[in-house]
Amino acid sequence: MVPRLIKYIENLKQTLVEYDTEKAVELTDKALSEGASARFLISEAILPATKIIGEKYETGEYFLSELVLCGETLQAVMKPILEHLGKEVGKKEEEIGKIVLATVEGDIHDIGKNIVRLFLQGSGFTVEDMGVDMPAGKIIDKAVDVKADIIALSCLMSVTRDHVKDVVEELEKRGLRKDFKILVGGRSTNEKWAGQIGCDKWAADGPGAVEAARSLVGRGG
Ligand code: B12
């Protein structure tokens, strides 16, 4: 990365942690207009900043009010970053599969889900994004309705992990488990746990989600 762009990174991280929305958006716009890629900003500024914010919340240095303010600043910078990412990943003409994507019931985190959506769309998947706090039954109804190949679930909190399991169990209850592949990801999940509860694949990030989804529809390798 060009050295002149690196100077934005530390500043952007700091403004995100200090929930200075105006400055953070200004730095993001400048970095993007000077040639920084959205991928670079996500990996070098957004993810490290959310790690610091999470730690401050966990250790009690930040209260819920600060977490909420940080969430607002993050959402504000994600707007131009997602627009840019959409252009970077492009759009394939050929559709290689349909995905119903949602953050599970009880969980309203959606920044990572929205990144994953763009990567999947860019690689030829049609993605029906149902948003956040989505109960298992509604996710399955939608998957049946749009004849999805894959149900992709985002889960950021340990307390909502059981709602990923709800989707697996509800599919089994309806006799539909074989009709859909389940892909899961998000901070509170991991590959071992995903396998244990009966998901088909787990992935760590956007590019990982693409690789996993492609293999689930037989387009891997
Ligand atoms: C921003 C934030 C918020 C914002 C969310 C704004 C929004 N619109 O998303 C707000 C302020 C609303 C919020 C609220 C809460 N939060 Co919060 N939040 C965070 C924070 C700081 C960042 C999350 C984030 O956006 N990360 C950046 C994105 C890019 O990363 P990501 O989500 O992990 O996504 C990547 C991967 O995980 C993966 N991925 C994600 N989804 C999917 C899906 C698929 C299919 C695949 C394959 C991959 C994948 O790819 C993504 C791209 O790389 C985290 C701390 C952290 N370190 O993550 C806490 C954190 C997640 N929150 C936490 C908590 C406790 C809460 C609250 C309960 C606080 C409260 N007391 O009210 C509420 C929950 C409300 C609810 N019902 O959901 C805890 C959860 C702890 C736990 N173990 O369960 C965390 C970890 C903070 C902490 N360290 O304690 N939060």
PDB file of C-alpha atoms and ligand atoms in Angstrom:
ATOM      1  CA  MET A   1       0.000   0.000   0.000  1.00  0.00           C
ATOM      2  CA  VAL A   2       1.213   3.500  -0.871  1.00  0.00           C
ATOM      3  CA  PRO A   3       2.868   5.070   2.230  1.00  0.00           C
ATOM      4  CA  ARG A   4       0.727   8.206   1.974  1.00  0.00           C
ATOM      5  CA  LEU A   5      -2.378   6.070   2.593  1.00  0.00           C
ATOM      6  CA  ILE A   6      -0.926   4.430   5.662  1.00  0.00           C
ATOM      7  CA  LYS A   7      -1.088   7.736   7.519  1.00  0.00           C
ATOM      8  CA  TYR A   8      -4.874   7.591   7.299  1.00  0.00           C
ATOM      9  CA  ILE A   9      -5.069   4.220   8.989  1.00  0.00           C
ATOM     10  CA  GLU A  10      -3.893   5.147  12.483  1.00  0.00           C
ATOM     11  CA  ASN A  11      -6.032   8.295  12.419  1.00  0.00           C
ATOM     12  CA  LEU A  12      -9.081   6.431  11.194  1.00  0.00           C
ATOM     13  CA  LYS A  13      -8.701   3.722  13.826  1.00  0.00           C
ATOM     14  CA  GLN A  14      -8.391   6.376  16.520  1.00  0.00           C
ATOM     15  CA  THR A  15     -11.421   8.352  15.359  1.00  0.00           C
ATOM     16  CA  LEU A  16     -13.488   5.148  15.231  1.00  0.00           C
ATOM     17  CA  VAL A  17     -12.491   4.226  18.770  1.00  0.00           C
ATOM     18  CA  GLU A  18     -13.214   7.802  19.895  1.00  0.00           C
ATOM     19  CA  TYR A  19     -16.547   7.733  18.011  1.00  0.00           C
ATOM     20  CA  ASP A  20     -15.733  10.978  16.169  1.00  0.00           C
ATOM     21  CA  THR A  21     -18.122  10.360  13.283  1.00  0.00           C
ATOM     22  CA  GLU A  22     -17.432  13.526  11.322  1.00  0.00           C
ATOM     23  CA  LYS A  23     -13.660  13.045  11.310  1.00  0.00           C
ATOM     24  CA  ALA A  24     -13.922   9.308  10.642  1.00  0.00           C
ATOM     25  CA  VAL A  25     -16.135   9.834   7.578  1.00  0.00           C
ATOM     26  CA  GLU A  26     -13.827  12.598   6.335  1.00  0.00           C
ATOM     27  CA  LEU A  27     -10.749  10.360   6.667  1.00  0.00           C
ATOM     28  CA  THR A  28     -12.552   7.447   5.007  1.00  0.00           C
ATOM     29  CA  ASP A  29     -13.629   9.578   2.046  1.00  0.00           C
ATOM     30  CA  LYS A  30     -10.098  10.998   1.670  1.00  0.00           C
ATOM     31  CA  ALA A  31      -8.451   7.579   1.853  1.00  0.00           C
ATOM     32  CA  LEU A  32     -10.864   6.121  -0.716  1.00  0.00           C
ATOM     33  CA  SER A  33     -10.472   9.068  -3.080  1.00  0.00           C
ATOM     34  CA  GLU A  34      -6.678   8.797  -2.847  1.00  0.00           C
ATOM     35  CA  GLY A  35      -6.728   5.161  -3.904  1.00  0.00           C
ATOM     36  CA  ALA A  36      -7.163   3.075  -0.746  1.00  0.00           C
ATOM     37  CA  SER A  37      -9.252  -0.019  -1.402  1.00  0.00           C
ATOM     38  CA  ALA A  38     -12.292  -0.838   0.717  1.00  0.00           C
ATOM     39  CA  ARG A  39     -10.698  -4.200   1.509  1.00  0.00           C
ATOM     40  CA  PHE A  40      -7.599  -2.404   2.856  1.00  0.00           C
ATOM     41  CA  LEU A  41      -9.674  -0.083   5.048  1.00  0.00           C
ATOM     42  CA  ILE A  42     -11.711  -3.000   6.411  1.00  0.00           C
ATOM     43  CA  SER A  43      -8.697  -5.145   7.267  1.00  0.00           C
ATOM     44  CA  GLU A  44      -6.374  -2.386   8.498  1.00  0.00           C
ATOM     45  CA  ALA A  45      -8.758   0.049  10.185  1.00  0.00           C
ATOM     46  CA  ILE A  46     -12.282  -1.326  10.721  1.00  0.00           C
ATOM     47  CA  LEU A  47     -11.427  -4.764  12.126  1.00  0.00           C
ATOM     48  CA  PRO A  48      -8.576  -3.552  14.405  1.00  0.00           C
ATOM     49  CA  ALA A  49     -10.771  -0.674  15.648  1.00  0.00           C
ATOM     50  CA  THR A  50     -13.700  -2.988  16.465  1.00  0.00           C
ATOM     51  CA  LYS A  51     -11.285  -5.237  18.353  1.00  0.00           C
ATOM     52  CA  ILE A  52     -10.152  -2.278  20.493  1.00  0.00           C
ATOM     53  CA  ILE A  53     -13.756  -1.092  21.021  1.00  0.00           C
ATOM     54  CA  GLY A  54     -14.828  -4.617  22.024  1.00  0.00           C
ATOM     55  CA  GLU A  55     -11.952  -4.869  24.501  1.00  0.00           C
ATOM     56  CA  LYS A  56     -12.754  -1.492  26.035  1.00  0.00           C
ATOM     57  CA  TYR A  57     -16.373  -2.601  26.479  1.00  0.00           C
ATOM     58  CA  GLU A  58     -15.371  -5.941  27.910  1.00  0.00           C
ATOM     59  CA  THR A  59     -12.976  -4.429  30.448  1.00  0.00           C
ATOM     60  CA  GLY A  60     -15.517  -1.830  31.554  1.00  0.00           C
ATOM     61  CA  GLU A  61     -13.600   1.156  30.182  1.00  0.00           C
ATOM     62  CA  TYR A  62     -16.500   1.760  27.794  1.00  0.00           C
ATOM     63  CA  PHE A  63     -20.129   1.497  28.852  1.00  0.00           C
ATOM     64  CA  LEU A  64     -23.066   0.630  26.603  1.00  0.00           C
ATOM     65  CA  SER A  65     -23.464   4.303  25.655  1.00  0.00           C
ATOM     66  CA  GLU A  66     -19.935   4.390  24.225  1.00  0.00           C
ATOM     67  CA  LEU A  67     -20.477   1.066  22.446  1.00  0.00           C
ATOM     68  CA  VAL A  68     -23.602   2.503  20.825  1.00  0.00           C
ATOM     69  CA  LEU A  69     -21.774   5.677  19.766  1.00  0.00           C
ATOM     70  CA  CYS A  70     -18.948   3.578  18.277  1.00  0.00           C
ATOM     71  CA  GLY A  71     -21.584   1.495  16.462  1.00  0.00           C
ATOM     72  CA  GLU A  72     -23.011   4.674  14.921  1.00  0.00           C
ATOM     73  CA  THR A  73     -19.584   5.882  13.794  1.00  0.00           C
ATOM     74  CA  LEU A  74     -18.837   2.463  12.310  1.00  0.00           C
ATOM     75  CA  GLN A  75     -22.133   2.456  10.411  1.00  0.00           C
ATOM     76  CA  ALA A  76     -21.383   5.954   9.055  1.00  0.00           C
ATOM     77  CA  VAL A  77     -17.975   4.973   7.641  1.00  0.00           C
ATOM     78  CA  MET A  78     -19.288   1.646   6.350  1.00  0.00           C
ATOM     79  CA  LYS A  79     -21.636   3.474   3.974  1.00  0.00           C
ATOM     80  CA  PRO A  80     -18.879   4.760   1.608  1.00  0.00           C
ATOM     81  CA  ILE A  81     -16.747   1.663   2.266  1.00  0.00           C
ATOM     82  CA  LEU A  82     -19.561  -0.708   1.214  1.00  0.00           C
ATOM     83  CA  GLU A  83     -20.265   1.405  -1.878  1.00  0.00           C
ATOM     84  CA  HIS A  84     -16.602   1.128  -2.813  1.00  0.00           C
ATOM     85  CA  LEU A  85     -16.437  -2.577  -1.982  1.00  0.00           C
ATOM     86  CA  GLY A  86     -19.421  -3.176  -4.272  1.00  0.00           C
ATOM     87  CA  LYS A  87     -17.438  -1.675  -7.158  1.00  0.00           C
ATOM     88  CA  GLU A  88     -14.279  -3.587  -6.226  1.00  0.00           C
ATOM     89  CA  VAL A  89     -15.922  -6.993  -6.140  1.00  0.00           C
ATOM     90  CA  GLY A  90     -18.081  -6.207  -9.203  1.00  0.00           C
ATOM     91  CA  LYS A  91     -20.986  -8.347 -10.324  1.00  0.00           C
ATOM     92  CA  LYS A  92     -20.856 -11.601 -12.286  1.00  0.00           C
ATOM     93  CA  GLU A  93     -23.358 -11.994 -15.106  1.00  0.00           C
ATOM     94  CA  GLU A  94     -23.852 -15.699 -14.528  1.00  0.00           C
ATOM     95  CA  GLU A  95     -25.835 -16.633 -11.399  1.00  0.00           C
ATOM     96  CA  ILE A  96     -24.199 -19.549  -9.608  1.00  0.00           C
ATOM     97  CA  GLY A  97     -26.634 -19.878  -6.729  1.00  0.00           C
ATOM     98  CA  LYS A  98     -29.224 -18.307  -4.437  1.00  0.00           C
ATOM     99  CA  ILE A  99     -28.521 -17.424  -0.848  1.00  0.00           C
ATOM    100  CA  VAL A 100     -30.794 -16.304   1.950  1.00  0.00           C
ATOM    101  CA  LEU A 101     -28.670 -14.321   4.407  1.00  0.00           C
ATOM    102  CA  ALA A 102     -29.656 -13.117   7.874  1.00  0.00           C
ATOM    103  CA  THR A 103     -28.358 -12.242  11.311  1.00  0.00           C
ATOM    104  CA  VAL A 104     -29.978 -14.691  13.705  1.00  0.00           C
ATOM    105  CA  GLU A 105     -32.762 -13.967  16.182  1.00  0.00           C
ATOM    106  CA  GLY A 106     -31.794 -11.752  19.114  1.00  0.00           C
ATOM    107  CA  ASP A 107     -28.732 -10.339  17.361  1.00  0.00           C
ATOM    108  CA  ILE A 108     -28.748  -6.906  15.705  1.00  0.00           C
ATOM    109  CA  HIS A 109     -25.103  -6.758  14.560  1.00  0.00           C
ATOM    110  CA  ASP A 110     -24.970  -6.369  10.789  1.00  0.00           C
ATOM    111  CA  ILE A 111     -21.713  -4.707   9.750  1.00  0.00           C
ATOM    112  CA  GLY A 112     -19.943  -8.004   9.033  1.00  0.00           C
ATOM    113  CA  LYS A 113     -23.044  -9.521   7.410  1.00  0.00           C
ATOM    114  CA  ASN A 114     -23.242  -6.594   4.990  1.00  0.00           C
ATOM    115  CA  ILE A 115     -19.595  -7.062   3.985  1.00  0.00           C
ATOM    116  CA  VAL A 116     -20.158 -10.770   3.419  1.00  0.00           C
ATOM    117  CA  ARG A 117     -23.248 -10.003   1.277  1.00  0.00           C
ATOM    118  CA  LEU A 118     -21.219  -7.876  -1.138  1.00  0.00           C
ATOM    119  CA  PHE A 119     -18.517 -10.510  -1.526  1.00  0.00           C
ATOM    120  CA  LEU A 120     -21.147 -13.173  -2.256  1.00  0.00           C
ATOM    121  CA  GLN A 121     -22.999 -10.954  -4.740  1.00  0.00           C
ATOM    122  CA  GLY A 122     -19.718 -10.105  -6.444  1.00  0.00           C
ATOM    123  CA  SER A 123     -18.987 -13.765  -7.041  1.00  0.00           C
ATOM    124  CA  GLY A 124     -22.275 -14.553  -8.790  1.00  0.00           C
ATOM    125  CA  PHE A 125     -24.681 -15.374  -5.976  1.00  0.00           C
ATOM    126  CA  THR A 126     -28.114 -13.795  -5.757  1.00  0.00           C
ATOM    127  CA  VAL A 127     -28.461 -12.804  -2.116  1.00  0.00           C
ATOM    128  CA  GLU A 128     -31.732 -12.231  -0.339  1.00  0.00           C
ATOM    129  CA  ASP A 129     -30.609 -10.245   2.719  1.00  0.00           C
ATOM    130  CA  MET A 130     -33.290 -10.506   5.414  1.00  0.00           C
ATOM    131  CA  GLY A 131     -31.554  -8.158   7.834  1.00  0.00           C
ATOM    132  CA  VAL A 132     -31.081  -8.705  11.556  1.00  0.00           C
ATOM    133  CA  ASP A 133     -32.837 -10.381  14.495  1.00  0.00           C
ATOM    134  CA  MET A 134     -34.429 -12.934  12.203  1.00  0.00           C
ATOM    135  CA  PRO A 135     -36.235 -15.953  13.689  1.00  0.00           C
ATOM    136  CA  ALA A 136     -35.473 -19.410  12.271  1.00  0.00           C
ATOM    137  CA  GLY A 137     -39.017 -19.920  10.943  1.00  0.00           C
ATOM    138  CA  LYS A 138     -38.973 -16.741   8.862  1.00  0.00           C
ATOM    139  CA  ILE A 139     -35.530 -17.519   7.441  1.00  0.00           C
ATOM    140  CA  ILE A 140     -36.705 -20.963   6.353  1.00  0.00           C
ATOM    141  CA  ASP A 141     -39.976 -19.628   4.887  1.00  0.00           C
ATOM    142  CA  LYS A 142     -37.922 -17.214   2.748  1.00  0.00           C
ATOM    143  CA  ALA A 143     -35.466 -19.930   1.687  1.00  0.00           C
ATOM    144  CA  VAL A 144     -38.376 -22.117   0.557  1.00  0.00           C
ATOM    145  CA  ASP A 145     -40.042 -19.162  -1.164  1.00  0.00           C
ATOM    146  CA  VAL A 146     -37.007 -18.116  -3.236  1.00  0.00           C
ATOM    147  CA  LYS A 147     -35.774 -21.713  -3.715  1.00  0.00           C
ATOM    148  CA  ALA A 148     -32.443 -20.884  -2.108  1.00  0.00           C
ATOM    149  CA  ASP A 149     -29.439 -23.192  -2.343  1.00  0.00           C
ATOM    150  CA  ILE A 150     -27.839 -21.860   0.817  1.00  0.00           C
ATOM    151  CA  ILE A 151     -28.978 -20.354   4.097  1.00  0.00           C
ATOM    152  CA  ALA A 152     -26.183 -18.103   5.393  1.00  0.00           C
ATOM    153  CA  LEU A 153     -26.313 -17.035   9.028  1.00  0.00           C
ATOM    154  CA  SER A 154     -24.414 -14.357  10.901  1.00  0.00           C
ATOM    155  CA  CYS A 155     -24.044 -14.601  14.671  1.00  0.00           C
ATOM    156  CA  LEU A 156     -21.926 -12.218  16.735  1.00  0.00           C
ATOM    157  CA  MET A 157     -22.924 -13.085  20.269  1.00  0.00           C
ATOM    158  CA  SER A 158     -22.459 -16.236  22.306  1.00  0.00           C
ATOM    159  CA  VAL A 159     -25.982 -15.850  23.730  1.00  0.00           C
ATOM    160  CA  THR A 160     -27.511 -16.020  20.248  1.00  0.00           C
ATOM    161  CA  ARG A 161     -25.589 -19.058  19.036  1.00  0.00           C
ATOM    162  CA  ASP A 162     -28.521 -21.286  19.982  1.00  0.00           C
ATOM    163  CA  HIS A 163     -30.587 -19.493  17.357  1.00  0.00           C
ATOM    164  CA  VAL A 164     -28.246 -20.820  14.673  1.00  0.00           C
ATOM    165  CA  LYS A 165     -29.056 -24.268  16.036  1.00  0.00           C
ATOM    166  CA  ASP A 166     -32.772 -23.371  15.826  1.00  0.00           C
ATOM    167  CA  VAL A 167     -32.437 -23.079  12.049  1.00  0.00           C
ATOM    168  CA  VAL A 168     -30.840 -26.531  11.760  1.00  0.00           C
ATOM    169  CA  GLU A 169     -33.463 -28.076  14.044  1.00  0.00           C
ATOM    170  CA  GLU A 170     -36.419 -26.338  12.414  1.00  0.00           C
ATOM    171  CA  LEU A 171     -35.249 -27.516   8.979  1.00  0.00           C
ATOM    172  CA  GLU A 172     -35.049 -31.061  10.327  1.00  0.00           C
ATOM    173  CA  LYS A 173     -38.495 -30.743  11.911  1.00  0.00           C
ATOM    174  CA  ARG A 174     -39.996 -29.637   8.595  1.00  0.00           C
ATOM    175  CA  GLY A 175     -38.213 -32.432   6.708  1.00  0.00           C
ATOM    176  CA  LEU A 176     -36.269 -29.850   4.695  1.00  0.00           C
ATOM    177  CA  ARG A 177     -32.728 -30.325   5.976  1.00  0.00           C
ATOM    178  CA  LYS A 178     -31.523 -31.903   2.718  1.00  0.00           C
ATOM    179  CA  ASP A 179     -32.969 -29.055   0.624  1.00  0.00           C
ATOM    180  CA  PHE A 180     -30.604 -26.339   1.877  1.00  0.00           C
ATOM    181  CA  LYS A 181     -26.935 -26.015   2.736  1.00  0.00           C
ATOM    182  CA  ILE A 182     -26.161 -23.999   5.845  1.00  0.00           C
ATOM    183  CA  LEU A 183     -23.218 -21.598   5.972  1.00  0.00           C
ATOM    184  CA  VAL A 184     -22.453 -19.789   9.215  1.00  0.00           C
ATOM    185  CA  GLY A 185     -20.031 -17.120  10.397  1.00  0.00           C
ATOM    186  CA  GLY A 186     -19.536 -14.269  12.817  1.00  0.00           C
ATOM    187  CA  ARG A 187     -17.421 -13.518  15.830  1.00  0.00           C
ATOM    188  CA  SER A 188     -18.973 -15.965  18.291  1.00  0.00           C
ATOM    189  CA  THR A 189     -18.779 -18.926  15.919  1.00  0.00           C
ATOM    190  CA  ASN A 190     -16.019 -21.272  14.803  1.00  0.00           C
ATOM    191  CA  GLU A 191     -15.551 -24.177  12.448  1.00  0.00           C
ATOM    192  CA  LYS A 192     -15.620 -26.910  15.100  1.00  0.00           C
ATOM    193  CA  TRP A 193     -18.832 -25.660  16.723  1.00  0.00           C
ATOM    194  CA  ALA A 194     -20.498 -25.169  13.322  1.00  0.00           C
ATOM    195  CA  GLY A 195     -19.800 -28.792  12.447  1.00  0.00           C
ATOM    196  CA  GLN A 196     -20.985 -30.015  15.832  1.00  0.00           C
ATOM    197  CA  ILE A 197     -24.401 -28.364  15.528  1.00  0.00           C
ATOM    198  CA  GLY A 198     -24.915 -29.633  11.980  1.00  0.00           C
ATOM    199  CA  CYS A 199     -24.024 -26.692   9.732  1.00  0.00           C
ATOM    200  CA  ASP A 200     -22.422 -27.537   6.390  1.00  0.00           C
ATOM    201  CA  LYS A 201     -19.717 -24.854   6.341  1.00  0.00           C
ATOM    202  CA  TRP A 202     -18.225 -22.092   8.425  1.00  0.00           C
ATOM    203  CA  ALA A 203     -16.155 -19.168   7.170  1.00  0.00           C
ATOM    204  CA  ALA A 204     -14.175 -16.385   8.819  1.00  0.00           C
ATOM    205  CA  ASP A 205     -14.758 -13.494   6.410  1.00  0.00           C
ATOM    206  CA  GLY A 206     -16.056 -12.332   3.019  1.00  0.00           C
ATOM    207  CA  PRO A 207     -13.532 -14.137   0.791  1.00  0.00           C
ATOM    208  CA  GLY A 208     -13.893 -17.250   2.999  1.00  0.00           C
ATOM    209  CA  ALA A 209     -17.682 -17.060   2.615  1.00  0.00           C
ATOM    210  CA  VAL A 210     -17.311 -17.017  -1.176  1.00  0.00           C
ATOM    211  CA  GLU A 211     -15.005 -20.022  -1.172  1.00  0.00           C
ATOM    212  CA  ALA A 212     -17.350 -21.944   1.150  1.00  0.00           C
ATOM    213  CA  ALA A 213     -20.505 -21.004  -0.781  1.00  0.00           C
ATOM    214  CA  ARG A 214     -18.929 -21.938  -4.110  1.00  0.00           C
ATOM    215  CA  SER A 215     -17.991 -25.341  -2.779  1.00  0.00           C
ATOM    216  CA  LEU A 216     -21.513 -25.826  -1.380  1.00  0.00           C
ATOM    217  CA  VAL A 217     -23.009 -25.361  -4.847  1.00  0.00           C
ATOM    218  CA  GLY A 218     -20.400 -27.572  -6.475  1.00  0.00           C
ATOM    219  CA  ARG A 219     -18.395 -24.693  -7.971  1.00  0.00           C
ATOM    220  CA  GLY A 220     -15.368 -24.947  -5.705  1.00  0.00           C
ATOM    221  CA  GLY A 221     -11.725 -25.483  -6.612  1.00  0.00           C
TER     222      GLY A 221
HETATM  223  C1  B12 B   1     -20.316  -2.406  16.718  1.00  0.00           C
HETATM  224  C2  B12 B   1     -20.800  -3.318  17.811  1.00  0.00           C
HETATM  225  C3  B12 B   1     -22.112  -3.154  18.263  1.00  0.00           C
HETATM  226  C4  B12 B   1     -23.119  -2.221  17.576  1.00  0.00           C
HETATM  227  C5  B12 B   1     -23.638  -2.961  16.299  1.00  0.00           C
HETATM  228  C6  B12 B   1     -23.943  -2.031  15.154  1.00  0.00           C
HETATM  229  C7  B12 B   1     -24.329  -2.813  13.921  1.00  0.00           C
HETATM  230  N1  B12 B   1     -25.224  -2.240  13.155  1.00  0.00           N
HETATM  231  O1  B12 B   1     -23.845  -3.902  13.637  1.00  0.00           O
HETATM  232  C8  B12 B   1     -24.195  -2.035  18.695  1.00  0.00           C
HETATM  233  C9  B12 B   1     -23.853  -0.817  19.504  1.00  0.00           C
HETATM  234  C10 B12 B   1     -25.627  -1.927  18.193  1.00  0.00           C
HETATM  235  C11 B12 B   1     -23.938  -3.293  19.530  1.00  0.00           C
HETATM  236  C12 B12 B   1     -24.867  -3.779  20.434  1.00  0.00           C
HETATM  237  C13 B12 B   1     -24.592  -4.820  21.315  1.00  0.00           C
HETATM  238  N2  B12 B   1     -23.440  -5.478  21.466  1.00  0.00           N
HETATM  239 CO1  B12 B   1     -21.970  -5.295  20.230  1.00  0.00          CO
HETATM  240  N3  B12 B   1     -20.365  -5.060  19.380  1.00  0.00           N
HETATM  241  C14 B12 B   1     -19.931  -4.301  18.393  1.00  0.00           C
HETATM  242  C15 B12 B   1     -18.448  -4.522  18.084  1.00  0.00           C
HETATM  243  C16 B12 B   1     -17.634  -3.413  18.751  1.00  0.00           C
HETATM  244  C17 B12 B   1     -18.063  -4.597  16.614  1.00  0.00           C
HETATM  245  C18 B12 B   1     -18.854  -5.611  15.753  1.00  0.00           C
HETATM  246  C19 B12 B   1     -18.512  -5.390  14.300  1.00  0.00           C
HETATM  247  O2  B12 B   1     -19.227  -4.730  13.570  1.00  0.00           O
HETATM  248  N4  B12 B   1     -17.334  -5.873  13.876  1.00  0.00           N
HETATM  249  C20 B12 B   1     -16.796  -5.606  12.521  1.00  0.00           C
HETATM  250  C21 B12 B   1     -17.243  -6.644  11.511  1.00  0.00           C
HETATM  251  C22 B12 B   1     -16.651  -6.332  10.137  1.00  0.00           C
HETATM  252  O3  B12 B   1     -16.753  -7.887  11.946  1.00  0.00           O
HETATM  253  P1  B12 B   1     -17.707  -9.144  12.176  1.00  0.00           P
HETATM  254  O4  B12 B   1     -19.064  -8.702  12.522  1.00  0.00           O
HETATM  255  O5  B12 B   1     -17.007 -10.079  13.077  1.00  0.00           O
HETATM  256  O6  B12 B   1     -17.832  -9.798  10.721  1.00  0.00           O
HETATM  257  C23 B12 B   1     -16.771 -10.472  10.054  1.00  0.00           C
HETATM  258  C24 B12 B   1     -16.698 -11.971  10.404  1.00  0.00           C
HETATM  259  O7  B12 B   1     -17.165 -12.298  11.693  1.00  0.00           O
HETATM  260  C25 B12 B   1     -17.446 -12.663   9.297  1.00  0.00           C
HETATM  261  N5  B12 B   1     -18.912 -12.818   9.345  1.00  0.00           N
HETATM  262  C26 B12 B   1     -19.854 -12.077   9.935  1.00  0.00           C
HETATM  263  N6  B12 B   1     -21.078 -12.529   9.625  1.00  0.00           N
HETATM  264  C27 B12 B   1     -20.930 -13.582   8.816  1.00  0.00           C
HETATM  265  C28 B12 B   1     -21.873 -14.422   8.205  1.00  0.00           C
HETATM  266  C29 B12 B   1     -21.420 -15.470   7.407  1.00  0.00           C
HETATM  267  C30 B12 B   1     -22.424 -16.345   6.729  1.00  0.00           C
HETATM  268  C31 B12 B   1     -20.038 -15.701   7.243  1.00  0.00           C
HETATM  269  C32 B12 B   1     -19.575 -16.842   6.439  1.00  0.00           C
HETATM  270  C33 B12 B   1     -19.094 -14.860   7.852  1.00  0.00           C
HETATM  271  C34 B12 B   1     -19.554 -13.806   8.631  1.00  0.00           C
HETATM  272  O8  B12 B   1     -17.135 -11.842   8.184  1.00  0.00           O
HETATM  273  C35 B12 B   1     -17.150 -10.453   8.580  1.00  0.00           C
HETATM  274  C36 B12 B   1     -16.233  -9.659   7.695  1.00  0.00           C
HETATM  275  O9  B12 B   1     -14.879  -9.975   7.917  1.00  0.00           O
HETATM  276  C37 B12 B   1     -18.222  -5.929  18.760  1.00  0.00           C
HETATM  277  C38 B12 B   1     -16.772  -6.201  19.214  1.00  0.00           C
HETATM  278  C39 B12 B   1     -16.014  -7.069  18.214  1.00  0.00           C
HETATM  279  N7  B12 B   1     -14.758  -7.255  18.486  1.00  0.00           N
HETATM  280  O10 B12 B   1     -16.523  -7.585  17.245  1.00  0.00           O
HETATM  281  C40 B12 B   1     -19.228  -5.892  19.897  1.00  0.00           C
HETATM  282  C41 B12 B   1     -19.836  -7.191  20.476  1.00  0.00           C
HETATM  283  C42 B12 B   1     -20.138  -8.153  19.345  1.00  0.00           C
HETATM  284  N8  B12 B   1     -21.078  -6.738  21.090  1.00  0.00           N
HETATM  285  C43 B12 B   1     -21.294  -7.320  22.202  1.00  0.00           C
HETATM  286  C44 B12 B   1     -22.427  -7.065  23.039  1.00  0.00           C
HETATM  287  C45 B12 B   1     -22.437  -7.745  24.401  1.00  0.00           C
HETATM  288  C46 B12 B   1     -23.456  -6.219  22.619  1.00  0.00           C
HETATM  289  C47 B12 B   1     -24.753  -5.906  23.386  1.00  0.00           C
HETATM  290  C48 B12 B   1     -25.419  -7.119  24.065  1.00  0.00           C
HETATM  291  C49 B12 B   1     -24.464  -4.800  24.422  1.00  0.00           C
HETATM  292  C50 B12 B   1     -25.641  -4.501  25.338  1.00  0.00           C
HETATM  293  N9  B12 B   1     -25.427  -4.736  26.611  1.00  0.00           N
HETATM  294  O11 B12 B   1     -26.681  -4.101  24.906  1.00  0.00           O
HETATM  295  C51 B12 B   1     -25.632  -5.322  22.260  1.00  0.00           C
HETATM  296  C52 B12 B   1     -26.410  -6.430  21.560  1.00  0.00           C
HETATM  297  C53 B12 B   1     -27.630  -5.986  20.897  1.00  0.00           C
HETATM  298  C54 B12 B   1     -28.237  -7.151  20.141  1.00  0.00           C
HETATM  299  N10 B12 B   1     -29.415  -7.585  20.565  1.00  0.00           N
HETATM  300  O12 B12 B   1     -27.650  -7.667  19.208  1.00  0.00           O
HETATM  301  C55 B12 B   1     -20.219  -8.344  22.557  1.00  0.00           C
HETATM  302  C56 B12 B   1     -20.679  -9.798  22.379  1.00  0.00           C
HETATM  303  C57 B12 B   1     -20.059 -10.685  23.430  1.00  0.00           C
HETATM  304  C58 B12 B   1     -20.379 -12.111  23.261  1.00  0.00           C
HETATM  305  N11 B12 B   1     -19.385 -12.936  23.410  1.00  0.00           N
HETATM  306  O13 B12 B   1     -21.463 -12.492  23.010  1.00  0.00           O
HETATM  307  C59 B12 B   1     -19.046  -7.871  21.688  1.00  0.00           C
HETATM  308  C60 B12 B   1     -18.089  -8.981  21.242  1.00  0.00           C
HETATM  309  C61 B12 B   1     -18.249  -6.798  22.500  1.00  0.00           C
HETATM  310  C62 B12 B   1     -17.502  -7.409  23.667  1.00  0.00           C
HETATM  311  N12 B12 B   1     -16.227  -7.680  23.525  1.00  0.00           N
HETATM  312  O14 B12 B   1     -18.078  -7.636  24.708  1.00  0.00           O
HETATM  313  N13 B12 B   1     -22.715  -3.793  19.316  1.00  0.00           N
END
